[in-house]
Short mmCIF file of C-alpha atoms in Angstrom, two decimals:
data_model
loop_
_atom_site.label_atom_id
_atom_site.label_comp_id
_atom_site.label_asym_id
_atom_site.label_seq_id
_atom_site.Cartn_x
_atom_site.Cartn_y
_atom_site.Cartn_z
CA MET A 1 16.97 -22.39 -38.65
CA TRP A 2 18.98 -19.43 -37.36
CA ASN A 3 21.63 -17.69 -39.43
CA ASP A 4 24.79 -18.19 -37.40
CA ILE A 5 27.72 -15.82 -37.87
CA ARG A 6 30.04 -18.82 -38.07
CA LYS A 7 29.84 -21.03 -41.18
CA SER A 8 31.27 -24.40 -42.12
CA GLY A 9 30.89 -26.34 -45.36
CA PHE A 10 31.14 -29.56 -43.35
CA PHE A 11 27.70 -29.00 -41.86
CA ASP A 12 26.19 -28.45 -45.31
CA LEU A 13 27.49 -31.90 -46.30
CA PHE A 14 26.41 -33.32 -42.95
CA ILE A 15 22.83 -32.18 -43.54
CA LEU A 16 22.83 -33.49 -47.12
CA ALA A 17 23.96 -36.91 -45.90
CA THR A 18 21.78 -37.35 -42.80
CA ASP A 19 18.73 -36.08 -44.66
CA VAL A 20 18.85 -39.24 -46.79
CA PHE A 21 18.48 -42.10 -44.32
CA ILE A 22 17.03 -40.80 -41.05
CA MET A 23 13.38 -40.77 -42.11
CA PRO A 24 13.49 -44.10 -44.03
CA VAL A 25 14.98 -45.73 -40.92
CA MET A 26 12.15 -44.31 -38.81
CA PHE A 27 9.52 -45.62 -41.23
CA LEU A 28 11.23 -49.02 -41.30
CA ILE A 29 11.17 -49.20 -37.50
CA ALA A 30 7.53 -48.09 -37.43
CA GLY A 31 6.55 -50.82 -39.89
CA TYR A 32 8.55 -53.44 -37.99
CA PHE A 33 6.74 -52.83 -34.71
CA ALA A 34 3.33 -52.02 -36.22
CA LEU A 35 2.47 -55.51 -37.40
CA PRO A 36 2.96 -57.36 -34.07
CA ALA A 37 0.95 -54.62 -32.32
CA LEU A 38 -1.83 -55.00 -34.90
CA LEU A 39 -1.91 -58.79 -34.51
CA THR A 40 -1.97 -58.50 -30.71
CA LYS A 41 -4.55 -55.71 -30.30
CA GLY A 42 -6.72 -56.25 -33.34
CA THR A 43 -7.69 -53.46 -35.70
CA GLY A 44 -9.88 -51.61 -33.18
CA GLY A 45 -7.37 -51.60 -30.35
CA PHE A 46 -4.49 -50.85 -32.69
CA TRP A 47 -6.23 -47.81 -34.20
CA ARG A 48 -7.39 -46.48 -30.82
CA ASP A 49 -3.80 -46.65 -29.64
CA LYS A 50 -2.59 -44.79 -32.74
CA LEU A 51 -5.25 -42.13 -32.31
CA TRP A 52 -3.89 -41.38 -28.85
CA ARG A 53 -0.19 -41.84 -29.59
CA ILE A 54 0.05 -40.50 -33.16
CA VAL A 55 -3.01 -38.62 -34.45
CA LEU A 56 -3.73 -36.38 -31.45
CA PRO A 57 -0.05 -35.38 -30.97
CA TRP A 58 0.12 -34.72 -34.72
CA VAL A 59 -2.87 -32.35 -34.64
CA PHE A 60 -1.59 -30.58 -31.53
CA GLY A 61 1.90 -30.23 -32.97
CA VAL A 62 0.66 -28.82 -36.27
CA LEU A 63 -1.72 -26.29 -34.72
CA VAL A 64 0.30 -25.21 -31.67
CA ILE A 65 4.02 -25.90 -32.12
CA ALA A 66 4.59 -25.81 -35.90
CA PRO A 67 3.47 -22.14 -36.14
CA ALA A 68 6.16 -21.19 -33.61
CA VAL A 69 8.77 -23.09 -35.63
CA ALA A 70 7.68 -21.31 -38.82
CA TYR A 71 7.70 -17.96 -37.02
CA SER A 72 11.25 -18.49 -35.79
CA ALA A 73 12.42 -18.64 -39.42
CA VAL A 74 10.56 -15.44 -40.28
CA PHE A 75 11.82 -13.76 -37.12
CA SER A 76 15.45 -14.58 -37.88
CA ARG A 77 15.36 -13.56 -41.54
CA THR A 78 13.13 -10.47 -41.49
CA SER A 79 14.21 -7.03 -40.32
CA ALA A 80 10.69 -6.16 -39.09
CA PRO A 81 8.88 -9.43 -38.34
CA PRO A 82 5.14 -9.30 -37.54
CA GLY A 83 3.85 -10.07 -34.08
CA TYR A 84 3.37 -13.75 -33.38
CA VAL A 85 -0.41 -13.62 -33.00
CA SER A 86 -0.73 -11.67 -36.24
CA PHE A 87 1.59 -14.16 -37.97
CA TRP A 88 -0.44 -17.14 -36.75
CA ILE A 89 -3.75 -15.65 -37.85
CA ASN A 90 -2.75 -14.02 -41.14
CA ASP A 91 0.41 -15.69 -42.45
CA PHE A 92 0.89 -19.19 -41.12
CA PHE A 93 -1.98 -20.74 -43.06
CA GLY A 94 -0.73 -19.10 -46.23
CA ARG A 95 2.75 -19.25 -47.75
CA TYR A 96 4.41 -20.03 -44.41
CA TYR A 97 2.36 -23.14 -43.69
CA GLN A 98 4.36 -26.15 -42.59
CA GLN A 99 4.02 -28.98 -40.12
CA ALA A 100 7.58 -28.82 -38.78
CA HIS A 101 8.75 -32.34 -37.95
CA TYR A 102 5.18 -33.42 -37.20
CA TRP A 103 4.56 -34.16 -40.90
CA PHE A 104 6.06 -37.57 -40.05
CA LEU A 105 3.20 -38.34 -37.69
CA GLY A 106 0.61 -37.52 -40.33
CA ILE A 107 2.20 -39.77 -42.93
CA LEU A 108 2.71 -42.46 -40.31
CA ALA A 109 -1.00 -42.34 -39.41
CA LEU A 110 -1.80 -42.75 -43.11
CA PHE A 111 0.52 -45.76 -43.42
CA PHE A 112 -1.02 -47.33 -40.31
CA ALA A 113 -4.48 -46.89 -41.82
CA LEU A 114 -3.33 -48.53 -45.06
CA LEU A 115 -1.83 -51.40 -43.06
CA ILE A 116 -5.17 -51.94 -41.31
CA VAL A 117 -6.98 -52.02 -44.65
CA ALA A 118 -4.47 -54.49 -46.09
CA TYR A 119 -4.75 -56.66 -42.98
CA ARG A 120 -8.54 -56.69 -43.11
CA LEU A 121 -8.43 -57.75 -46.77
CA THR A 122 -5.81 -60.51 -46.40
CA PRO A 123 -5.30 -61.36 -42.71
CA ALA A 124 -3.64 -64.71 -43.40
CA TYR A 125 -0.81 -63.07 -45.34
CA PHE A 126 0.36 -61.04 -42.34
CA ALA A 127 0.85 -63.96 -39.98
CA ARG A 128 4.46 -64.39 -38.95
CA ARG A 129 6.31 -67.23 -40.63
CA PRO A 130 6.94 -70.10 -38.22
CA ALA A 131 10.47 -70.57 -39.54
CA VAL A 132 13.24 -68.04 -40.11
CA ASN A 133 13.27 -66.76 -43.68
CA ASN A 134 16.55 -64.98 -44.43
CA PRO A 135 16.61 -62.79 -47.55
CA PRO A 136 18.31 -64.14 -50.68
CA VAL A 137 21.30 -62.29 -52.12
CA ARG A 138 19.17 -60.63 -54.81
CA PHE A 139 16.70 -59.18 -52.28
CA PHE A 140 18.56 -55.99 -51.41
CA PRO A 141 19.53 -54.96 -54.98
CA LEU A 142 15.91 -55.50 -56.00
CA PHE A 143 14.65 -53.48 -53.04
CA ALA A 144 17.05 -50.65 -53.91
CA LEU A 145 15.62 -50.61 -57.45
CA LEU A 146 12.07 -50.76 -56.11
CA SER A 147 12.61 -47.78 -53.80
CA ALA A 148 14.49 -45.84 -56.49
CA ALA A 149 11.62 -46.15 -58.99
CA PRO A 150 9.05 -43.84 -57.27
CA PHE A 151 11.87 -41.43 -56.40
CA PHE A 152 12.87 -41.18 -60.07
CA PHE A 153 9.35 -40.86 -61.50
CA ALA A 154 8.35 -38.17 -59.00
CA ASN A 155 11.62 -36.35 -59.69
CA LEU A 156 10.52 -35.95 -63.32
CA PHE A 157 7.87 -33.51 -62.09
CA PHE A 158 9.20 -32.20 -58.76
CA TRP A 159 12.55 -30.97 -57.50
CA SER A 160 14.10 -33.57 -55.20
CA ASP A 161 13.81 -31.34 -52.11
CA ALA A 162 10.37 -29.84 -52.88
CA TRP A 163 7.60 -29.87 -50.27
CA VAL A 164 3.91 -29.92 -51.22
CA ASN A 165 0.99 -28.87 -49.03
CA CYS A 166 -1.81 -31.41 -49.56
CA LYS A 167 -4.90 -29.41 -48.56
CA TYR A 168 -3.33 -28.60 -45.16
CA LEU A 169 -3.77 -32.26 -44.15
CA PHE A 170 -0.39 -33.67 -45.16
CA MET A 171 2.95 -32.09 -45.95
CA ILE A 172 4.89 -34.36 -48.28
CA GLN A 173 8.02 -34.47 -50.37
CA PRO A 174 6.64 -36.04 -53.57
CA VAL A 175 10.03 -37.43 -54.58
CA ARG A 176 10.47 -39.27 -51.27
CA ILE A 177 6.98 -40.37 -50.23
CA GLY A 178 7.10 -43.53 -52.33
CA LEU A 179 10.50 -44.45 -50.90
CA TYR A 180 9.14 -43.94 -47.37
CA PHE A 181 6.25 -46.28 -48.15
CA CYS A 182 8.77 -48.88 -49.36
CA TYR A 183 10.66 -48.69 -46.07
CA PHE A 184 7.49 -48.95 -44.01
CA GLY A 185 6.64 -52.05 -46.04
CA LEU A 186 10.18 -53.35 -45.55
CA GLY A 187 9.69 -53.07 -41.80
CA VAL A 188 6.45 -55.07 -41.99
CA TYR A 189 8.16 -57.67 -44.19
CA ALA A 190 11.16 -57.87 -41.86
CA TRP A 191 9.02 -58.64 -38.80
CA LYS A 192 6.89 -61.12 -40.74
CA ASN A 193 10.06 -63.00 -41.69
CA ALA A 194 11.63 -62.82 -38.21
CA TRP A 195 14.53 -60.53 -39.09
CA PHE A 196 16.70 -58.89 -36.44
CA ASP A 197 15.88 -61.32 -33.60
CA GLY A 198 16.66 -64.89 -32.64
CA ASP A 199 18.21 -66.73 -35.55
CA GLY A 200 16.73 -64.33 -38.11
CA TYR A 201 18.62 -62.11 -40.49
CA ARG A 202 21.01 -59.71 -38.78
CA PRO A 203 22.84 -57.15 -40.91
CA SER A 204 26.60 -57.44 -40.68
CA LEU A 205 28.44 -54.24 -39.85
CA LEU A 206 31.50 -55.73 -41.55
CA TYR A 207 29.61 -55.70 -44.85
CA TRP A 208 27.11 -52.85 -44.54
CA GLY A 209 29.51 -50.43 -42.81
CA PRO A 210 32.00 -50.15 -45.71
CA ALA A 211 29.11 -50.19 -48.20
CA ALA A 212 27.51 -47.24 -46.40
CA ALA A 213 30.82 -45.34 -46.25
CA LEU A 214 31.41 -45.88 -49.96
CA MET A 215 27.86 -44.83 -50.89
CA LEU A 216 28.18 -41.77 -48.66
CA VAL A 217 31.14 -40.54 -50.72
CA VAL A 218 29.43 -41.38 -54.00
CA PHE A 219 26.18 -39.70 -52.93
CA LEU A 220 27.80 -36.48 -51.74
CA ALA A 221 29.92 -36.22 -54.89
CA TYR A 222 26.89 -36.83 -57.10
CA ARG A 223 24.64 -34.52 -55.11
CA VAL A 224 27.04 -31.59 -55.16
CA ALA A 225 28.01 -32.10 -58.81
CA PHE A 226 24.61 -32.65 -60.42
CA THR A 227 21.54 -32.14 -58.25
CA LEU A 228 21.77 -28.84 -56.41
CA THR A 229 19.74 -27.20 -59.17
CA ALA A 230 16.17 -27.98 -60.17
CA ASP A 231 16.83 -28.32 -63.90
CA ILE A 232 18.99 -31.38 -64.61
CA PRO A 233 18.86 -33.97 -67.44
CA VAL A 234 16.68 -37.05 -67.05
CA MET A 235 19.66 -39.43 -67.01
CA PHE A 236 21.21 -37.55 -64.12
CA LYS A 237 17.89 -37.79 -62.26
CA ALA A 238 17.93 -41.55 -62.80
CA GLY A 239 21.48 -41.67 -61.45
CA HIS A 240 20.45 -39.58 -58.45
CA ALA A 241 17.59 -41.97 -57.68
CA LEU A 242 19.88 -45.02 -57.82
CA VAL A 243 22.62 -43.41 -55.74
CA TYR A 244 20.10 -42.08 -53.21
CA ALA A 245 18.34 -45.45 -52.85
CA ASN A 246 21.56 -47.45 -52.45
CA PHE A 247 23.04 -45.03 -49.93
CA CYS A 248 19.77 -45.03 -48.01
CA LEU A 249 19.61 -48.82 -47.88
CA SER A 250 23.27 -49.35 -46.94
CA ALA A 251 23.13 -46.66 -44.24
CA ALA A 252 19.90 -48.08 -42.79
CA MET A 253 21.31 -51.61 -42.57
CA ALA A 254 24.63 -50.34 -41.15
CA LEU A 255 22.78 -48.40 -38.43
CA ILE A 256 20.68 -51.44 -37.54
CA ALA A 257 23.85 -53.52 -37.29
CA LEU A 258 25.54 -50.85 -35.16
CA PHE A 259 22.67 -50.33 -32.74
CA ALA A 260 21.98 -54.05 -32.46
CA ARG A 261 25.23 -54.22 -30.53
CA ALA A 262 24.18 -51.43 -28.20
CA ALA A 263 20.74 -53.01 -27.71
CA GLY A 264 22.32 -55.82 -25.74
CA SER A 265 23.71 -53.36 -23.23
CA ASP A 266 22.16 -53.06 -19.78
CA ALA A 267 23.35 -49.46 -19.45
CA SER A 268 20.64 -47.31 -17.89
CA LEU A 269 21.48 -44.50 -20.34
CA TRP A 270 20.48 -46.63 -23.35
CA ARG A 271 17.33 -47.87 -21.62
CA GLY A 272 16.35 -44.34 -20.65
CA LEU A 273 16.90 -42.93 -24.13
CA ALA A 274 14.97 -45.81 -25.70
CA ALA A 275 12.03 -45.43 -23.32
CA ASN A 276 11.78 -41.69 -24.00
CA SER A 277 12.77 -41.63 -27.69
CA TYR A 278 9.32 -40.71 -29.06
CA ALA A 279 8.84 -37.89 -26.57
CA ILE A 280 12.37 -36.62 -27.32
CA TYR A 281 11.53 -36.56 -31.03
CA TYR A 282 8.30 -34.71 -30.29
CA VAL A 283 9.81 -31.92 -28.23
CA HIS A 284 13.30 -31.52 -29.66
CA GLN A 285 12.72 -28.50 -31.93
CA CYS A 286 11.17 -26.59 -29.03
CA ILE A 287 14.53 -26.89 -27.28
CA VAL A 288 17.08 -26.89 -30.11
CA ILE A 289 15.77 -23.72 -31.80
CA PRO A 290 16.00 -21.46 -28.68
CA LEU A 291 19.44 -22.85 -27.85
CA ALA A 292 20.68 -22.17 -31.39
CA TYR A 293 19.21 -18.65 -31.20
CA MET A 294 21.10 -17.88 -28.01
CA VAL A 295 24.51 -18.79 -29.44
CA ARG A 296 24.13 -17.68 -33.07
CA LYS A 297 26.06 -14.42 -32.62
CA LEU A 298 28.73 -15.69 -30.26
CA PRO A 299 32.19 -15.28 -31.88
CA VAL A 300 33.37 -18.74 -30.87
CA ASN A 301 34.43 -21.82 -32.79
CA ILE A 302 31.54 -23.38 -34.77
CA TRP A 303 32.44 -26.87 -33.51
CA LEU A 304 32.27 -25.72 -29.91
CA LYS A 305 28.85 -24.22 -30.64
CA TYR A 306 27.60 -27.38 -32.28
CA PHE A 307 28.69 -29.82 -29.58
CA SER A 308 27.59 -27.49 -26.77
CA VAL A 309 24.12 -27.02 -28.24
CA ALA A 310 23.83 -30.73 -29.12
CA ALA A 311 24.83 -31.86 -25.62
CA CYS A 312 22.52 -29.38 -23.89
CA ALA A 313 19.67 -30.27 -26.22
CA VAL A 314 20.00 -34.01 -25.57
CA VAL A 315 20.03 -33.52 -21.79
CA LEU A 316 17.12 -31.07 -21.76
CA CYS A 317 15.06 -33.11 -24.22
CA TYR A 318 15.58 -36.22 -22.12
CA PHE A 319 14.43 -34.60 -18.88
CA VAL A 320 11.45 -32.87 -20.51
CA ALA A 321 10.46 -36.13 -22.19
CA LYS A 322 10.84 -38.24 -19.07
CA TYR A 323 9.29 -35.93 -16.48
CA CYS A 324 6.82 -33.82 -18.48
CA ILE A 325 5.62 -35.61 -21.61
CA ASN A 326 5.70 -39.35 -20.87
CA PRO A 327 3.82 -39.07 -17.55
CA PHE A 328 1.04 -37.27 -19.42
CA PHE A 329 0.82 -40.03 -22.02
CA ILE A 330 0.77 -42.75 -19.38
CA THR A 331 -1.92 -40.97 -17.34
CA GLY A 332 -3.92 -40.19 -20.47
CA LYS A 333 -3.84 -43.78 -21.67
CA ARG A 334 -5.11 -45.00 -18.32
CA THR A 335 -7.90 -42.43 -18.36
CA ALA A 336 -8.86 -43.41 -21.93
CA GLY A 337 -8.79 -47.09 -20.99
CA LEU A 338 -6.07 -47.95 -23.53
#
């Protein structure tokens, strides 16, 4: 967000890599926990819960917090930035419109609505299988192809990193939205087939870890060599889609395998972070951006800056989430009768 006086090519590669798998993993997790909640609460209770937990925070974030995030970019890159009130009234809903990280909540609400429709049409299909159903060997290559297909076709018309404003309601990346839908569906499918718990399928870090490391190298080499410009040949776009999809899948499975080990820990730190994870996500840019602004001109090592800001941000986000945001949600849910 801020232009720091210290630069490092490592962080450019770091952003390119983490930008691939973080959001698909979040959609996979959302799909995995959505179906049991839907079966338990029914469509009415499920949607009322999502209105309170997802839709209302989305609207508030877009209208109140996202303008400040957009303004911080203008403020840092413009010699004479406008006043904030003037920016919000005259500029934000024009070429500077964005939803910050809250676009995820809007798309998630849409996916939840589609899940409700699908459930109402075919409720018997979504019942959990009584027996464990581990995926066959061909499942993951086929899923990688399935998720690569919408990425490739959208990339024929849009740059891979392009954002599109859909009538101010949704902010999407056309090249990635189909892949996100695939991962949400994968989460639903995984819960339905009893993955990740009991005797169900558990990704092996011994297999997925090296696969993710290999695909990381391949992806970064391909990305830097062929896809940093908007105008590339169709065959290279097809290669990008395949490399992107396979790296995304291997990284997602490796992370699940890695954190499955930590999930068995009784450490209060893990329990606290897990209990406050959504609130930390919600508030993190409000804390990270000011911290980055304060250190951007300090003539100190870039690694020291990064780890200092990261550590402070995690601590502050945790305390704000635990003592300011989550109590409001709990009180609000009781008041609303949810």
